[in-house]
PDB file of C-alpha atoms (C1' of nucleotides) in Angstrom:
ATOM      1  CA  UNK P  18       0.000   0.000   0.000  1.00  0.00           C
ATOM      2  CA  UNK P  19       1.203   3.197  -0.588  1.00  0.00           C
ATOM      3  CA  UNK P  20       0.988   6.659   0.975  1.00  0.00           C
ATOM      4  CA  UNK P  21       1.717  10.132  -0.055  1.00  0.00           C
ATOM      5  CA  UNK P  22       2.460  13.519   1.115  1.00  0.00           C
ATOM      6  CA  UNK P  23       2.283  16.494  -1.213  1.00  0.00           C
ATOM      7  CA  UNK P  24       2.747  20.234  -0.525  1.00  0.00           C
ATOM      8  CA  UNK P  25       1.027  21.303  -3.931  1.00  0.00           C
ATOM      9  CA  UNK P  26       1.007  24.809  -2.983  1.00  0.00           C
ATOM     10  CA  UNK P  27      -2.511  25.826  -4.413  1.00  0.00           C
ATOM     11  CA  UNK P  28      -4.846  23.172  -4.816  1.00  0.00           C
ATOM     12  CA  UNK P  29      -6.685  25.389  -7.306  1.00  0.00           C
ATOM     13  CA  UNK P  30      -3.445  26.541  -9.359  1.00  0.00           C
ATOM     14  CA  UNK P  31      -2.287  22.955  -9.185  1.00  0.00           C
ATOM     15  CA  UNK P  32      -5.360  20.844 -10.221  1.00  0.00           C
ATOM     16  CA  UNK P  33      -4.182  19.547 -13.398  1.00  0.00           C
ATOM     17  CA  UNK P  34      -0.690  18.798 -12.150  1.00  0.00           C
ATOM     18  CA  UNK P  35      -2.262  17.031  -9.328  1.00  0.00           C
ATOM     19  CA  UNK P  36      -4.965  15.132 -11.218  1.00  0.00           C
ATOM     20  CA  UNK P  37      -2.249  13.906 -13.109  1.00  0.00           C
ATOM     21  CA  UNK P  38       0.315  12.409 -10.408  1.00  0.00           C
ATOM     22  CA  UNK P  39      -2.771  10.391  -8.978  1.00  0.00           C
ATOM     23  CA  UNK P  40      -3.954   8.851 -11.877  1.00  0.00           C
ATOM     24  CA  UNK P  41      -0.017   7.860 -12.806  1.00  0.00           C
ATOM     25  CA  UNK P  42       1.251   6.835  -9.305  1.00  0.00           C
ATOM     26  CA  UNK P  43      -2.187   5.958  -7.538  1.00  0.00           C
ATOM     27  CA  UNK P  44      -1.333   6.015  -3.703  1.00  0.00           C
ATOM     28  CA  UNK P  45      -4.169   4.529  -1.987  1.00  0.00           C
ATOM     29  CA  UNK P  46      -3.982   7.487   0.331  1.00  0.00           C
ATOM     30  CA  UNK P  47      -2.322  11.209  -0.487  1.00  0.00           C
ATOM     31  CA  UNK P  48      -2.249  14.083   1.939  1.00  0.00           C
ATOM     32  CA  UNK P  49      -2.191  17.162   0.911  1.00  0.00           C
ATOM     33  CA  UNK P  50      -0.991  20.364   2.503  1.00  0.00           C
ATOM     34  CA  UNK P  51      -0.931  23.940   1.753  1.00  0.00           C
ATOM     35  CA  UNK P  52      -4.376  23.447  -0.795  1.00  0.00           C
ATOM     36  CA  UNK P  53      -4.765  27.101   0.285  1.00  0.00           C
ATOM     37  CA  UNK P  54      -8.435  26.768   0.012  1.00  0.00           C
ATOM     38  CA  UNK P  55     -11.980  26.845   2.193  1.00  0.00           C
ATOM     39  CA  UNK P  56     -13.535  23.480   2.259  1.00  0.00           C
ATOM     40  CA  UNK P  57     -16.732  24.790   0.352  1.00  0.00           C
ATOM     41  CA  UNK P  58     -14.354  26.539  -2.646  1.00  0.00           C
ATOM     42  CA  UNK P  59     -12.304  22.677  -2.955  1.00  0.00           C
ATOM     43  CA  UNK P  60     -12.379  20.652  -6.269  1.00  0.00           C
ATOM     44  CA  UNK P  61     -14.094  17.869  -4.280  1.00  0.00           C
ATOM     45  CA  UNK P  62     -16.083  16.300  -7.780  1.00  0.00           C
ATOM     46  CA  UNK P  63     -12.630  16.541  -9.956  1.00  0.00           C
ATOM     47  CA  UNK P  64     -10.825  14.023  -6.988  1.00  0.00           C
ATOM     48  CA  UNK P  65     -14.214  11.794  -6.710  1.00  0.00           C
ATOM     49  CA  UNK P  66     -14.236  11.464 -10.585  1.00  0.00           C
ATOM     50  CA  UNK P  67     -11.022   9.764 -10.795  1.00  0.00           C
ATOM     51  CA  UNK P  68     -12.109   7.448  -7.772  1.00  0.00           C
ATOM     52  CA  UNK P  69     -10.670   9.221  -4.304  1.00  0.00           C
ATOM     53  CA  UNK P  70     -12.770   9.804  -1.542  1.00  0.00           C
ATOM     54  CA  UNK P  71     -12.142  13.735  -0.350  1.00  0.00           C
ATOM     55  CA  UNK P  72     -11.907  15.238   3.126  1.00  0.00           C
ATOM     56  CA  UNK P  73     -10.241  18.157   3.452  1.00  0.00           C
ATOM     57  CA  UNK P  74      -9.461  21.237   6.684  1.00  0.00           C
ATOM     58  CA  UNK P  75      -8.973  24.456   4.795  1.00  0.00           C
ATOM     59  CA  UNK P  76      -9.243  28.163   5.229  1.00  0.00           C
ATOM     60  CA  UNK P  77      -9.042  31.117   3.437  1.00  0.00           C
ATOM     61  CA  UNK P  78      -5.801  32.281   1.670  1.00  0.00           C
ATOM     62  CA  UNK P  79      -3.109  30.370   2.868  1.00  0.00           C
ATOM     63  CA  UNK P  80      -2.863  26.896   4.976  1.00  0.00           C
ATOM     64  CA  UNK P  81      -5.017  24.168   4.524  1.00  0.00           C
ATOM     65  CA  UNK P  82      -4.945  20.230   4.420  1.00  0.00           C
ATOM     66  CA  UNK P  83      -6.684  17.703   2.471  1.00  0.00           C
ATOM     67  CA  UNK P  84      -7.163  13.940   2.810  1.00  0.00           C
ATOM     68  CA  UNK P  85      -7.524  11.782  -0.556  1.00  0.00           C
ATOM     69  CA  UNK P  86      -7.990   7.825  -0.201  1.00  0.00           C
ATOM     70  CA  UNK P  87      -8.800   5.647  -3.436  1.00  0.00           C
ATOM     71  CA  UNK P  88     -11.482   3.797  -3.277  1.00  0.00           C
ATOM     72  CA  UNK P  89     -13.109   4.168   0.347  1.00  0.00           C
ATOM     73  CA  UNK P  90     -13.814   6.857   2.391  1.00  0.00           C
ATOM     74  CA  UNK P  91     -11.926   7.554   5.629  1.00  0.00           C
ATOM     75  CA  UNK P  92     -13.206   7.052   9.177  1.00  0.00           C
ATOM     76  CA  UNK P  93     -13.047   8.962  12.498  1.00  0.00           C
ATOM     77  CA  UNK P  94     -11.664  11.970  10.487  1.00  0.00           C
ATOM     78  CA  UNK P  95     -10.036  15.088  13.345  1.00  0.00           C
ATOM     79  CA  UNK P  96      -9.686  18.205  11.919  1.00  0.00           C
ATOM     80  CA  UNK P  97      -7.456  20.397  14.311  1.00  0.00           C
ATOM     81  CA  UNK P  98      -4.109  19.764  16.446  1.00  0.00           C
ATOM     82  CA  UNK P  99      -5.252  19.236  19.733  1.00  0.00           C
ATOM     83  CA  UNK P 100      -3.747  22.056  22.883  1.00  0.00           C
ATOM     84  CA  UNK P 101      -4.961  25.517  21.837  1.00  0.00           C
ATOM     85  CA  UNK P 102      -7.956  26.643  21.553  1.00  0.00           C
ATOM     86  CA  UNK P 103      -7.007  29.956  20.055  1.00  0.00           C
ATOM     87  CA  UNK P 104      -5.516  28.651  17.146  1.00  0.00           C
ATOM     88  CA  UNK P 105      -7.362  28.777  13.611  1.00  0.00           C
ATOM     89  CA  UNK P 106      -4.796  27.655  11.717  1.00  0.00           C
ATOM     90  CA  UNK P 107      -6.032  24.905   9.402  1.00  0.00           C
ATOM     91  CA  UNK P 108      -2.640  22.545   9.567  1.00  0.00           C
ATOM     92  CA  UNK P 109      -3.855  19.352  10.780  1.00  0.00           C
ATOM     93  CA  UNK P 110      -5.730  16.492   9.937  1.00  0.00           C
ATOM     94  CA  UNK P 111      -6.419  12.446  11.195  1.00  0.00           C
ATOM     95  CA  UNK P 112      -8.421   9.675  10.342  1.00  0.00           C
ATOM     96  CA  UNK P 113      -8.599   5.996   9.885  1.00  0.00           C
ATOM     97  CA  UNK P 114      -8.656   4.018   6.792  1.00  0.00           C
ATOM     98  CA  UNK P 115      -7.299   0.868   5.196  1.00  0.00           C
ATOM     99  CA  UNK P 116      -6.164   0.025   8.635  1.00  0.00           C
ATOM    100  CA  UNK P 117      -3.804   2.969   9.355  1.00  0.00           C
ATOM    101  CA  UNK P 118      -4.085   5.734  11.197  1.00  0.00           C
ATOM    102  CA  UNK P 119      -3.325   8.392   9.502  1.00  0.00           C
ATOM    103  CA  UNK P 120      -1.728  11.974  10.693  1.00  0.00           C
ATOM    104  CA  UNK P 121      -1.538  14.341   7.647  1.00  0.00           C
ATOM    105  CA  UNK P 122       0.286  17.946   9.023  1.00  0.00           C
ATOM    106  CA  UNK P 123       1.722  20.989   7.537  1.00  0.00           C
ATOM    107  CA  UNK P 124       4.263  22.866  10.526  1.00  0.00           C
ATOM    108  CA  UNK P 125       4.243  26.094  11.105  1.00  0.00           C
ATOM    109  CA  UNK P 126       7.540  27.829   9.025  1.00  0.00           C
ATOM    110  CA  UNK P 127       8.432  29.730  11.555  1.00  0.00           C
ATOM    111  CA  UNK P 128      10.394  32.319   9.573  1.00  0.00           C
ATOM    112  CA  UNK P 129      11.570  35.135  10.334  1.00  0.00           C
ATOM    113  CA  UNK P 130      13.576  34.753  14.046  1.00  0.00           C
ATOM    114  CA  UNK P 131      13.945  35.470  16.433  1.00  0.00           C
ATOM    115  CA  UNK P 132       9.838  36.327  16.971  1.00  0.00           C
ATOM    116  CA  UNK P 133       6.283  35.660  16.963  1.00  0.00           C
ATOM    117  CA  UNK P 134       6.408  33.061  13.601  1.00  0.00           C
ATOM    118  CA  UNK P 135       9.279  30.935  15.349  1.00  0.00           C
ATOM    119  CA  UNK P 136       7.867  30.793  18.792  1.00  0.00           C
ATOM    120  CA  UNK P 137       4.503  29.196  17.168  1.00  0.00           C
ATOM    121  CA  UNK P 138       6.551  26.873  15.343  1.00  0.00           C
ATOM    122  CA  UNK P 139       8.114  25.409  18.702  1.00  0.00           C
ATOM    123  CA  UNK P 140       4.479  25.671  20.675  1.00  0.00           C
ATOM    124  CA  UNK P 141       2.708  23.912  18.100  1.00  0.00           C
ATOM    125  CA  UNK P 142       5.820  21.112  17.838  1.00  0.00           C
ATOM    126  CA  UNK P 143       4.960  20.503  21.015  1.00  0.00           C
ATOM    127  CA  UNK P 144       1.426  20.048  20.935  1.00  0.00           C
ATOM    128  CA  UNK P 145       2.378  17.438  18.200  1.00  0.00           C
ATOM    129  CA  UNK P 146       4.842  16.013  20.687  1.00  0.00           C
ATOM    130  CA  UNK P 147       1.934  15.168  23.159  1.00  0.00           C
ATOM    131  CA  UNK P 148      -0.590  13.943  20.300  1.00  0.00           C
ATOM    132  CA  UNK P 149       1.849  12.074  18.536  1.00  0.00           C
ATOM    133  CA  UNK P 150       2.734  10.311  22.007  1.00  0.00           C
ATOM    134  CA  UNK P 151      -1.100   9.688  22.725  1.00  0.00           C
ATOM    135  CA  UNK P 152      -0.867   7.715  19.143  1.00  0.00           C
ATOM    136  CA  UNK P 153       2.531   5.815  19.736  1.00  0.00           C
ATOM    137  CA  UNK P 154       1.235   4.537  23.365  1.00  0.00           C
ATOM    138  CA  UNK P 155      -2.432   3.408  21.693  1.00  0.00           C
ATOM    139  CA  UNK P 156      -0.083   0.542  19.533  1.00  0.00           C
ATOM    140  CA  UNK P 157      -1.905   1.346  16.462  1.00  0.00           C
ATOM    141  CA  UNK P 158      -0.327   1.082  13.025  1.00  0.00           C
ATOM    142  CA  UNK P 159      -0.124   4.859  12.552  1.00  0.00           C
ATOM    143  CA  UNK P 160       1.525   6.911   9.638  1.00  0.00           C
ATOM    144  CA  UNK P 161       2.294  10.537  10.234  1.00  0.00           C
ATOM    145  CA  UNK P 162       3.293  12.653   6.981  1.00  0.00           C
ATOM    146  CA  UNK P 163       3.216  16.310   5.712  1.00  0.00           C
ATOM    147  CA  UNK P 164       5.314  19.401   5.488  1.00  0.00           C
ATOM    148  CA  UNK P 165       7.145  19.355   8.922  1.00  0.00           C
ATOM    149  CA  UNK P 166       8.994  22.206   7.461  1.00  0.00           C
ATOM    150  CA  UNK P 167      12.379  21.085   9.263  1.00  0.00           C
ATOM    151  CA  UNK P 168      15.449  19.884   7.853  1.00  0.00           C
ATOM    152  CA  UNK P 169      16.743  16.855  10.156  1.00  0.00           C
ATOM    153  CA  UNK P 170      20.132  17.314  10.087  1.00  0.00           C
ATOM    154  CA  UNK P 171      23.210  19.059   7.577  1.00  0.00           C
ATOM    155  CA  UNK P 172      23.008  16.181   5.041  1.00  0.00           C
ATOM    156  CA  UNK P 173      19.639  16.747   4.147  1.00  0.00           C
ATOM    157  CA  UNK P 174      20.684  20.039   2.557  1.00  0.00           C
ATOM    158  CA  UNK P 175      22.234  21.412  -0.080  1.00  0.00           C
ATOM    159  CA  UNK P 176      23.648  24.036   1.297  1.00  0.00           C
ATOM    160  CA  UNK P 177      24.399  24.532   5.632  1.00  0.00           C
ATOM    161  CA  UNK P 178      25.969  27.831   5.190  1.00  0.00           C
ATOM    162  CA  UNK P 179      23.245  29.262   3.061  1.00  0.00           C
ATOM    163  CA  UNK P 180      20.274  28.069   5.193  1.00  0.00           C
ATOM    164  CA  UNK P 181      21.687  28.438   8.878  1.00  0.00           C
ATOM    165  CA  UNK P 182      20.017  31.456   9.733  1.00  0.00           C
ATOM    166  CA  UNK P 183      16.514  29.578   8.653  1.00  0.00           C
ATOM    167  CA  UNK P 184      13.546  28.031  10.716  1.00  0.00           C
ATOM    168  CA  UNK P 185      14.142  24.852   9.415  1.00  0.00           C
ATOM    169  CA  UNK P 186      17.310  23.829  10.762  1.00  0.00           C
ATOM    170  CA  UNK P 187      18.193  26.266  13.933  1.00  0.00           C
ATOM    171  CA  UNK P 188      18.782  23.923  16.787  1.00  0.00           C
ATOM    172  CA  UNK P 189      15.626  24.135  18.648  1.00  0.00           C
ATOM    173  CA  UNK P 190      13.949  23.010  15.304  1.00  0.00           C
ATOM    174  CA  UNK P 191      15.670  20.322  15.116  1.00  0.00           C
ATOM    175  CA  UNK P 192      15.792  19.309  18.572  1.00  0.00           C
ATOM    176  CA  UNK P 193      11.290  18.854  18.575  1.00  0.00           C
ATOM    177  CA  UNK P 194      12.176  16.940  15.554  1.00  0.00           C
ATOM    178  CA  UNK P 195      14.624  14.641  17.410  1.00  0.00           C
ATOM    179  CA  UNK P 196      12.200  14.256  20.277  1.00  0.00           C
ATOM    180  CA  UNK P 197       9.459  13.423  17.887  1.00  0.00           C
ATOM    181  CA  UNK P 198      11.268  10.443  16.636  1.00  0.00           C
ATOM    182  CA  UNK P 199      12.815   9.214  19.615  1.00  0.00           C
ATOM    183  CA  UNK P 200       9.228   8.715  21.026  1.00  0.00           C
ATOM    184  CA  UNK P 201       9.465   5.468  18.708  1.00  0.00           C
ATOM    185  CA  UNK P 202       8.920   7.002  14.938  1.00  0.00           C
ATOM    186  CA  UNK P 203      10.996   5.452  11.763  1.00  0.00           C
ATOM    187  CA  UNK P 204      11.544   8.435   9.288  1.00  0.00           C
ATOM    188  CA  UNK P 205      10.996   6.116   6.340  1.00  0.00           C
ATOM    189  CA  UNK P 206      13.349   8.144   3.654  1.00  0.00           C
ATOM    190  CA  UNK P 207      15.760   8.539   6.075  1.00  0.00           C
ATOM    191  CA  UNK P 208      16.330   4.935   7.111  1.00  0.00           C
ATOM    192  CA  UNK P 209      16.532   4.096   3.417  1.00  0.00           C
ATOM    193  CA  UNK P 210      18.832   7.160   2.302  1.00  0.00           C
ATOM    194  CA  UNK P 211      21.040   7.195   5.730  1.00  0.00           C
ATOM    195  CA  UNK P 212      24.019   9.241   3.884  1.00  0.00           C
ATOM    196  CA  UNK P 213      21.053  11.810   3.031  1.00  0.00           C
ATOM    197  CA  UNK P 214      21.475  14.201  -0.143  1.00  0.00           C
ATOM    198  CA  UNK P 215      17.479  13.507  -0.448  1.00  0.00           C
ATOM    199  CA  UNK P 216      15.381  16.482  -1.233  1.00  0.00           C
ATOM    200  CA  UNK P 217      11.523  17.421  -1.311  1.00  0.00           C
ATOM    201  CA  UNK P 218      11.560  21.189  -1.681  1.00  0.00           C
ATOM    202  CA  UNK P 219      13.453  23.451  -4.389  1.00  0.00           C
ATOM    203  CA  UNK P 220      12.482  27.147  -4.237  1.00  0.00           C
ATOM    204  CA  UNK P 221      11.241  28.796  -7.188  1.00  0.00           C
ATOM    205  CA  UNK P 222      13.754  31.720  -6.645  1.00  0.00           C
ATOM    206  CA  UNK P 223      17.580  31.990  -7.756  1.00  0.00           C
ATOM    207  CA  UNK P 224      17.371  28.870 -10.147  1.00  0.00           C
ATOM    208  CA  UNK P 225      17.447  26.554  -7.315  1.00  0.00           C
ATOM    209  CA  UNK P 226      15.644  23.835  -9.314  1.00  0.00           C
ATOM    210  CA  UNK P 227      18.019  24.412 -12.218  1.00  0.00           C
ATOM    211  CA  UNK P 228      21.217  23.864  -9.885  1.00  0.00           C
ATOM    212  CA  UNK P 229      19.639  21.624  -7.657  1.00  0.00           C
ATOM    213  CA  UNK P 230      19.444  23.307  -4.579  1.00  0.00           C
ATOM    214  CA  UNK P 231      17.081  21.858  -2.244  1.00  0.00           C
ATOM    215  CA  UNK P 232      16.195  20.447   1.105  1.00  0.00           C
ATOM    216  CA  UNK P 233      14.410  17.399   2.742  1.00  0.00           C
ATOM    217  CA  UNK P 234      11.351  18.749   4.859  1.00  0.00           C
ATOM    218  CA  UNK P 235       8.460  16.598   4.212  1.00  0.00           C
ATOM    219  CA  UNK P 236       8.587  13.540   6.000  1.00  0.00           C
ATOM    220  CA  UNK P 237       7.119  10.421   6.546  1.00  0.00           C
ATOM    221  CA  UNK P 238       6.977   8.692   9.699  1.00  0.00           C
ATOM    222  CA  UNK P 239       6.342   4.876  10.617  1.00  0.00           C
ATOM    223  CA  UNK P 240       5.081   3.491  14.033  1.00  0.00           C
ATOM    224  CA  UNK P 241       6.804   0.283  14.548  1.00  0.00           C
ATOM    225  CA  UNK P 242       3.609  -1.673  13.914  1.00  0.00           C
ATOM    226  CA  UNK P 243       4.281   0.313  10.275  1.00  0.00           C
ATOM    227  CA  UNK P 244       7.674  -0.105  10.067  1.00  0.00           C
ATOM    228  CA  UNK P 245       8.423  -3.643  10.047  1.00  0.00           C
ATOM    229  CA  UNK P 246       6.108  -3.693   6.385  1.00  0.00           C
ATOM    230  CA  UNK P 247       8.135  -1.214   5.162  1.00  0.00           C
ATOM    231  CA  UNK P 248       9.129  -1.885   1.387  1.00  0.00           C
ATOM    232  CA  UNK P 249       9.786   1.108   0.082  1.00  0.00           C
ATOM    233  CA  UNK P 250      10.111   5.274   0.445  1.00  0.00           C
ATOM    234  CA  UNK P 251      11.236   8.051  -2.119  1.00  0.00           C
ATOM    235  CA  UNK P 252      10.533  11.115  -3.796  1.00  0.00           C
ATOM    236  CA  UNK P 253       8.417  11.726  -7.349  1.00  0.00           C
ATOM    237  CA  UNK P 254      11.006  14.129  -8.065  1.00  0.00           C
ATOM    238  CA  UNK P 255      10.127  14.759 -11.608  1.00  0.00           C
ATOM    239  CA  UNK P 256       7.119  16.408 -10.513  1.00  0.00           C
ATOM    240  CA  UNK P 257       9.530  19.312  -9.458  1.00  0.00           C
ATOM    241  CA  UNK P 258      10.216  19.803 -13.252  1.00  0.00           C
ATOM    242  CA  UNK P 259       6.690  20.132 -14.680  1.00  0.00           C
ATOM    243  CA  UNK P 260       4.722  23.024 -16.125  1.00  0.00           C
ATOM    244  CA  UNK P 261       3.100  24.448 -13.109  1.00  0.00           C
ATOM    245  CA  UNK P 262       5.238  22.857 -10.603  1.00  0.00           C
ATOM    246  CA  UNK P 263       4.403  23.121  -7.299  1.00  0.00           C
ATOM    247  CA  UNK P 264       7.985  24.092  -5.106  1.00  0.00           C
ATOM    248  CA  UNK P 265       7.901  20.712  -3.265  1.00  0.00           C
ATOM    249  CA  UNK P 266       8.142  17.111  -5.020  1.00  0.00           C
ATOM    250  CA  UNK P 267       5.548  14.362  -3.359  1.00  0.00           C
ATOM    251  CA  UNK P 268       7.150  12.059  -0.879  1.00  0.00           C
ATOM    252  CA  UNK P 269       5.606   8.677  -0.796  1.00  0.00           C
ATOM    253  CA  UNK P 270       6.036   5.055   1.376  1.00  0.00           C
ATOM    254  CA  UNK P 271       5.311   1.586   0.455  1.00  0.00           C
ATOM    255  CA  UNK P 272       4.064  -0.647   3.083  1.00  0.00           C
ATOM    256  CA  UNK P 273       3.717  -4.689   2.550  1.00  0.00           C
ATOM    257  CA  UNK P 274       0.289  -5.839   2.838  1.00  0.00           C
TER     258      UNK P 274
ATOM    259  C1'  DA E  10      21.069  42.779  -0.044  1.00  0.00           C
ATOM    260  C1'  DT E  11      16.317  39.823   2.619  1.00  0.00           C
ATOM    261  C1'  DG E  12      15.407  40.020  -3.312  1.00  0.00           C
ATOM    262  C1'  DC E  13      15.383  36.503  -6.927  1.00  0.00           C
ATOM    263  C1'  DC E  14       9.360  33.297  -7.859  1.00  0.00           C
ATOM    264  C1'  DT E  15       4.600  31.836  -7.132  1.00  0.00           C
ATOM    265  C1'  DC E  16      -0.146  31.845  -5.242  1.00  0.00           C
ATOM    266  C1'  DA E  17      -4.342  33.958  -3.236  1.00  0.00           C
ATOM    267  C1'  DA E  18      -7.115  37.692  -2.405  1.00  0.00           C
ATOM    268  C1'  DT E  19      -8.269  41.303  -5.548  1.00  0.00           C
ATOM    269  C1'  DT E  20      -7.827  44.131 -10.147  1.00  0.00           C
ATOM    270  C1'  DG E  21      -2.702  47.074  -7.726  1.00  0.00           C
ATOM    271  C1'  DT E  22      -0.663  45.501  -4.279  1.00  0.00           C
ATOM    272  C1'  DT E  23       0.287  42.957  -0.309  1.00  0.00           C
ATOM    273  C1'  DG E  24       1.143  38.879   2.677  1.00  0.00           C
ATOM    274  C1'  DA E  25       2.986  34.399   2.892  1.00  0.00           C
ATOM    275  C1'  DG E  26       5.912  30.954   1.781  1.00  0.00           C
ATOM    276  C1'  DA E  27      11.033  28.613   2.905  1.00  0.00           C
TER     277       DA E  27
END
DNA sequence: ATGCCTCAATTGTTGAGA
């Protein structure tokens, strides 16, 4: 079976790109994040036509996650990371379905820092600490992907000098993501691709496609009732090449039936 | 140097992304 995560930036600017990668890779369930749409406004009948059930957590603007499973609907679908109530960003979503549990998230940026951006990155990592800790002590098989917007360590970019003053790898980044995993979590692309020099994201700016300058931040994480069936991870990097490319490639894991 | 490009909300320009 395999699962997906896709930062399509713009569901609506990237609906033919997007039709297109599920009809030639199929993933029996892709998560989407920033669709940067309100759930009434979302290209539900375009997804249902080609056979995907659709439940998405948007807003207006910016933001937004969306839930696509082939075939069957999901179950049990959260919309919302649990721990504040004062939070309206749409960046989380959960449900059950072919047996999984599935966590589809898109992490705060956190840029610029020091300030207000970077300290809601850290508070909401930890509010995903203590959710995704609620999940690993249930003992379900549970996959968590999405945009974590945080680059692991220095080999999953091209560039440490150029990016150390970002979000994605200052320490305390990092660190969250460390925690994260050490609660029990296989980073499926990792474990295959230990050296690293793996990337999901290329920005559109300064050529960066052209001279390959990217960064691994979308991730996909096993729970070791996953990760003993896991076959397979990588990235559909071609899609970064396309007309009408969104600025991250999908991710994707295959798990033995 | 904090832009270089792209998208959404709007229709000229700004915020957000990473």
């Amino acid at each position: 079976m395999r699962i997906a995560s896709f930062n399509i930036n713009g569901v609506k600017a990237r609906l033919p790109r997007l039709l297109e990668w599920l009809e030639e890779r199929r993933p029996a369930i892709a998560c989407l994040q920033e669709i940067k749409s309100q759930d009434e406004t979302f290209p539900t009948k375009e997804f249902e036509a080609i056979g995907y059930h659709v439940e998405t957590h948007g807003q207006k603007g910016f933001n937004g996650v969306a839930l696509l499973t082939d075939g069957e609907a999901a179950e049990n679908v959260v919309r919302g990371l649990p721990g504040d109530p004062d939070d309206v960003q749409s960046r989380f979503i959960e449900a059950d379905v072919k047996g999984i549990h599935i966590v589809n998230l898109y992490l705060p940026n956190g840029n610029p820092l020091p300030g207000p951006k970077f300290d809601y990155k850290l508070a909401w990592m930890e509010r995903l600490s203590i959710r995704l800790t609620e999940l690993r002590a249930s003992e379900k098989p549970t996959v968590v992907v999405g945009d974590f917007n945080v680059i692991p360590e220095d080999k999953d970019v091209w560039s440490v000098a150029a990016m150390k003053d970002d979000a994605l790898m200052q320490p305390q980044s990092r660190d969250a993501y460390r925690t994260l995993l050490n609660d029990g979590w296989t980073d499926a692309i990792d474990t295959l691709n230990p050296r690293g020099g793996v990337w999901t994201f290329w920005d559109y700016q300064a050529g960066a496609w052209q001279r390959d300058h990217g960064f691994r931040i979308d991730h996909l994480l096993l729970s070791p009732e996953c990760a003993d069936r896991l076959e397979g991870a990588g990235v559909d990097k071609e899609y970064r090449g396309r007309e009408k490319a969104s600025d991250h490639a999908p991710v994707w894991v295959e798990l033995r039936d």
